[in-house]
Amino acid sequence: MNRLIPFALLVLLAGCASQSRVQLMGRDSGTQYGGLVQSDGQGTTILSVTIEGINYSGPMIRTSSADSFGFIETHSIGGRRSLPQFGTIHAYGDSTTYKALLNSPDGKGLRCDLASSSGTQGGGVCVDDQSRLFDLIYK
């Protein structure tokens, strides 16, 4: 029975992984390129794209979000006693920004600034070492 516990945990963690398709289009042409955003469900996200036969891959990191956290204190009025009540508030925002720094095996680079409205879809702009701009969307 104890031997099944690690296997059960592995199955549960594997279910948390996700994958989204990526589309890129260069601003200098209408040619489209593809790729993937892959998350292991444990905080690591990798963006991989292929542009003109060159594979780029690297980490995609959350840089900011509209999430907020705060404390609240209330007092009741009336009754025999006025006891303070304390609590916390955590609001999840609707937008998150990301940065991705991708490398190819031959040392070329691609830098991307992305935004997401729901965490599962979004878009942004990438620029390569030759200053070519690409619009990127993922879902």
PDB file of C-alpha atoms in Angstrom:
ATOM      1  CA  MET A   1       0.000   0.000   0.000  1.00  0.00           C
ATOM      2  CA  ASN A   2       2.786   2.442   0.922  1.00  0.00           C
ATOM      3  CA  ARG A   3       4.386   1.816  -2.474  1.00  0.00           C
ATOM      4  CA  LEU A   4       1.299   3.239  -4.194  1.00  0.00           C
ATOM      5  CA  ILE A   5       1.497   6.639  -2.479  1.00  0.00           C
ATOM      6  CA  PRO A   6       4.419   8.006  -4.582  1.00  0.00           C
ATOM      7  CA  PHE A   7       2.703   6.749  -7.743  1.00  0.00           C
ATOM      8  CA  ALA A   8      -0.574   8.439  -6.757  1.00  0.00           C
ATOM      9  CA  LEU A   9       1.262  11.715  -6.092  1.00  0.00           C
ATOM     10  CA  LEU A  10       2.993  11.492  -9.456  1.00  0.00           C
ATOM     11  CA  VAL A  11      -0.347  10.998 -11.211  1.00  0.00           C
ATOM     12  CA  LEU A  12      -1.868  13.976  -9.368  1.00  0.00           C
ATOM     13  CA  LEU A  13       1.050  16.269 -10.204  1.00  0.00           C
ATOM     14  CA  ALA A  14       1.094  15.201 -13.838  1.00  0.00           C
ATOM     15  CA  GLY A  15      -2.533  16.297 -14.102  1.00  0.00           C
ATOM     16  CA  CYS A  16      -1.538  19.874 -13.229  1.00  0.00           C
ATOM     17  CA  ALA A  17       0.655  20.360 -16.303  1.00  0.00           C
ATOM     18  CA  SER A  18      -0.709  22.426 -19.189  1.00  0.00           C
ATOM     19  CA  GLN A  19       0.172  23.264 -22.750  1.00  0.00           C
ATOM     20  CA  SER A  20      -0.981  26.099 -25.064  1.00  0.00           C
ATOM     21  CA  ARG A  21      -0.389  26.674 -28.760  1.00  0.00           C
ATOM     22  CA  VAL A  22       1.485  29.792 -29.873  1.00  0.00           C
ATOM     23  CA  GLN A  23       1.180  31.712 -33.147  1.00  0.00           C
ATOM     24  CA  LEU A  24       3.665  34.352 -34.273  1.00  0.00           C
ATOM     25  CA  MET A  25       3.567  36.664 -37.268  1.00  0.00           C
ATOM     26  CA  GLY A  26       6.444  38.856 -38.352  1.00  0.00           C
ATOM     27  CA  ARG A  27       5.628  42.524 -38.837  1.00  0.00           C
ATOM     28  CA  ASP A  28       7.686  42.492 -42.028  1.00  0.00           C
ATOM     29  CA  SER A  29       5.566  39.764 -43.694  1.00  0.00           C
ATOM     30  CA  GLY A  30       2.399  37.740 -43.275  1.00  0.00           C
ATOM     31  CA  THR A  31       4.286  34.519 -42.615  1.00  0.00           C
ATOM     32  CA  GLN A  32       3.058  32.690 -39.523  1.00  0.00           C
ATOM     33  CA  TYR A  33       5.161  30.576 -37.189  1.00  0.00           C
ATOM     34  CA  GLY A  34       4.190  28.244 -34.356  1.00  0.00           C
ATOM     35  CA  GLY A  35       5.219  27.072 -30.944  1.00  0.00           C
ATOM     36  CA  LEU A  36       4.102  25.976 -27.484  1.00  0.00           C
ATOM     37  CA  VAL A  37       3.804  27.335 -23.959  1.00  0.00           C
ATOM     38  CA  GLN A  38       4.319  24.424 -21.565  1.00  0.00           C
ATOM     39  CA  SER A  39       3.805  24.543 -17.799  1.00  0.00           C
ATOM     40  CA  ASP A  40       4.750  21.693 -15.483  1.00  0.00           C
ATOM     41  CA  GLY A  41       2.171  22.757 -12.891  1.00  0.00           C
ATOM     42  CA  GLN A  42       4.908  23.507 -10.359  1.00  0.00           C
ATOM     43  CA  GLY A  43       5.847  27.043 -11.404  1.00  0.00           C
ATOM     44  CA  THR A  44       8.067  26.339 -14.408  1.00  0.00           C
ATOM     45  CA  THR A  45       6.824  27.608 -17.776  1.00  0.00           C
ATOM     46  CA  ILE A  46       8.761  27.196 -21.031  1.00  0.00           C
ATOM     47  CA  LEU A  47       8.028  29.065 -24.268  1.00  0.00           C
ATOM     48  CA  SER A  48       9.248  27.305 -27.429  1.00  0.00           C
ATOM     49  CA  VAL A  49       8.848  28.677 -30.967  1.00  0.00           C
ATOM     50  CA  THR A  50      10.227  27.895 -34.409  1.00  0.00           C
ATOM     51  CA  ILE A  51      10.947  30.793 -36.782  1.00  0.00           C
ATOM     52  CA  GLU A  52      12.266  30.011 -40.269  1.00  0.00           C
ATOM     53  CA  GLY A  53      13.527  26.610 -39.127  1.00  0.00           C
ATOM     54  CA  ILE A  54      15.312  27.969 -36.049  1.00  0.00           C
ATOM     55  CA  ASN A  55      14.068  26.602 -32.705  1.00  0.00           C
ATOM     56  CA  TYR A  56      14.019  29.025 -29.773  1.00  0.00           C
ATOM     57  CA  SER A  57      13.252  27.970 -26.211  1.00  0.00           C
ATOM     58  CA  GLY A  58      13.445  29.532 -22.767  1.00  0.00           C
ATOM     59  CA  PRO A  59      11.694  30.383 -19.518  1.00  0.00           C
ATOM     60  CA  MET A  60       8.536  32.487 -19.397  1.00  0.00           C
ATOM     61  CA  ILE A  61       8.376  34.365 -16.076  1.00  0.00           C
ATOM     62  CA  ARG A  62       5.498  36.275 -14.495  1.00  0.00           C
ATOM     63  CA  THR A  63       6.700  39.843 -13.899  1.00  0.00           C
ATOM     64  CA  SER A  64       3.577  41.564 -12.522  1.00  0.00           C
ATOM     65  CA  SER A  65      -0.129  41.123 -11.949  1.00  0.00           C
ATOM     66  CA  ALA A  66      -3.192  42.990 -10.777  1.00  0.00           C
ATOM     67  CA  ASP A  67      -3.541  40.719  -7.732  1.00  0.00           C
ATOM     68  CA  SER A  68      -3.827  42.450  -4.381  1.00  0.00           C
ATOM     69  CA  PHE A  69      -3.839  41.488  -0.731  1.00  0.00           C
ATOM     70  CA  GLY A  70      -5.057  43.473   2.245  1.00  0.00           C
ATOM     71  CA  PHE A  71      -6.237  43.395   5.826  1.00  0.00           C
ATOM     72  CA  ILE A  72      -9.669  44.475   7.054  1.00  0.00           C
ATOM     73  CA  GLU A  73     -10.944  45.486  10.463  1.00  0.00           C
ATOM     74  CA  THR A  74     -14.599  46.061  11.303  1.00  0.00           C
ATOM     75  CA  HIS A  75     -16.390  47.223  14.437  1.00  0.00           C
ATOM     76  CA  SER A  76     -20.017  46.577  15.246  1.00  0.00           C
ATOM     77  CA  ILE A  77     -22.222  49.416  16.434  1.00  0.00           C
ATOM     78  CA  GLY A  78     -24.932  48.803  18.965  1.00  0.00           C
ATOM     79  CA  GLY A  79     -25.403  45.911  21.287  1.00  0.00           C
ATOM     80  CA  ARG A  80     -23.655  45.614  24.591  1.00  0.00           C
ATOM     81  CA  ARG A  81     -20.127  45.327  23.262  1.00  0.00           C
ATOM     82  CA  SER A  82     -18.283  46.616  20.249  1.00  0.00           C
ATOM     83  CA  LEU A  83     -15.746  43.925  19.429  1.00  0.00           C
ATOM     84  CA  PRO A  84     -13.385  44.421  16.500  1.00  0.00           C
ATOM     85  CA  GLN A  85     -13.293  41.756  13.820  1.00  0.00           C
ATOM     86  CA  PHE A  86     -10.254  41.152  11.660  1.00  0.00           C
ATOM     87  CA  GLY A  87      -9.782  39.429   8.332  1.00  0.00           C
ATOM     88  CA  THR A  88      -7.886  39.373   5.080  1.00  0.00           C
ATOM     89  CA  ILE A  89      -8.861  40.075   1.502  1.00  0.00           C
ATOM     90  CA  HIS A  90      -7.135  38.624  -1.544  1.00  0.00           C
ATOM     91  CA  ALA A  91      -8.348  39.890  -4.924  1.00  0.00           C
ATOM     92  CA  TYR A  92      -7.200  38.226  -8.124  1.00  0.00           C
ATOM     93  CA  GLY A  93      -6.767  40.709 -10.939  1.00  0.00           C
ATOM     94  CA  ASP A  94      -7.626  40.258 -14.555  1.00  0.00           C
ATOM     95  CA  SER A  95      -4.234  40.923 -16.129  1.00  0.00           C
ATOM     96  CA  THR A  96      -0.761  39.485 -15.730  1.00  0.00           C
ATOM     97  CA  THR A  97       2.439  40.339 -17.591  1.00  0.00           C
ATOM     98  CA  TYR A  98       5.256  37.960 -18.509  1.00  0.00           C
ATOM     99  CA  LYS A  99       8.752  38.146 -19.955  1.00  0.00           C
ATOM    100  CA  ALA A 100      10.401  35.338 -21.909  1.00  0.00           C
ATOM    101  CA  LEU A 101      14.063  35.115 -22.908  1.00  0.00           C
ATOM    102  CA  LEU A 102      14.572  32.450 -25.550  1.00  0.00           C
ATOM    103  CA  ASN A 103      17.774  31.057 -27.083  1.00  0.00           C
ATOM    104  CA  SER A 104      18.441  28.900 -30.107  1.00  0.00           C
ATOM    105  CA  PRO A 105      21.088  26.141 -30.160  1.00  0.00           C
ATOM    106  CA  ASP A 106      23.290  28.345 -32.373  1.00  0.00           C
ATOM    107  CA  GLY A 107      23.223  31.245 -29.877  1.00  0.00           C
ATOM    108  CA  LYS A 108      20.527  33.475 -31.389  1.00  0.00           C
ATOM    109  CA  GLY A 109      18.112  35.229 -29.046  1.00  0.00           C
ATOM    110  CA  LEU A 110      14.429  36.140 -28.974  1.00  0.00           C
ATOM    111  CA  ARG A 111      12.976  38.423 -26.282  1.00  0.00           C
ATOM    112  CA  CYS A 112       9.223  38.508 -25.623  1.00  0.00           C
ATOM    113  CA  ASP A 113       6.937  40.736 -23.556  1.00  0.00           C
ATOM    114  CA  LEU A 114       3.529  39.138 -23.023  1.00  0.00           C
ATOM    115  CA  ALA A 115       0.255  39.832 -21.228  1.00  0.00           C
ATOM    116  CA  SER A 116      -2.560  37.511 -20.236  1.00  0.00           C
ATOM    117  CA  SER A 117      -6.128  38.235 -19.240  1.00  0.00           C
ATOM    118  CA  SER A 118      -6.982  34.793 -17.908  1.00  0.00           C
ATOM    119  CA  GLY A 119      -3.696  32.935 -17.588  1.00  0.00           C
ATOM    120  CA  THR A 120      -4.603  30.533 -20.385  1.00  0.00           C
ATOM    121  CA  GLN A 121      -4.585  32.971 -23.292  1.00  0.00           C
ATOM    122  CA  GLY A 122      -2.786  36.161 -24.149  1.00  0.00           C
ATOM    123  CA  GLY A 123      -0.483  37.928 -26.530  1.00  0.00           C
ATOM    124  CA  GLY A 124       2.498  40.157 -26.888  1.00  0.00           C
ATOM    125  CA  VAL A 125       5.509  41.154 -28.930  1.00  0.00           C
ATOM    126  CA  CYS A 126       8.846  39.418 -29.527  1.00  0.00           C
ATOM    127  CA  VAL A 127      12.035  40.846 -31.035  1.00  0.00           C
ATOM    128  CA  ASP A 128      15.023  38.862 -32.298  1.00  0.00           C
ATOM    129  CA  ASP A 129      18.736  39.755 -32.468  1.00  0.00           C
ATOM    130  CA  GLN A 130      18.249  41.382 -35.877  1.00  0.00           C
ATOM    131  CA  SER A 131      15.522  43.680 -34.416  1.00  0.00           C
ATOM    132  CA  ARG A 132      12.737  41.874 -36.303  1.00  0.00           C
ATOM    133  CA  LEU A 133       9.390  42.255 -34.544  1.00  0.00           C
ATOM    134  CA  PHE A 134       6.849  39.462 -34.168  1.00  0.00           C
ATOM    135  CA  ASP A 135       3.327  39.626 -32.798  1.00  0.00           C
ATOM    136  CA  LEU A 136       2.540  36.603 -30.640  1.00  0.00           C
ATOM    137  CA  ILE A 137      -0.748  35.119 -29.419  1.00  0.00           C
ATOM    138  CA  TYR A 138      -1.383  31.974 -27.387  1.00  0.00           C
ATOM    139  CA  LYS A 139      -4.419  30.031 -26.261  1.00  0.00           C
TER     140      LYS A 139
END
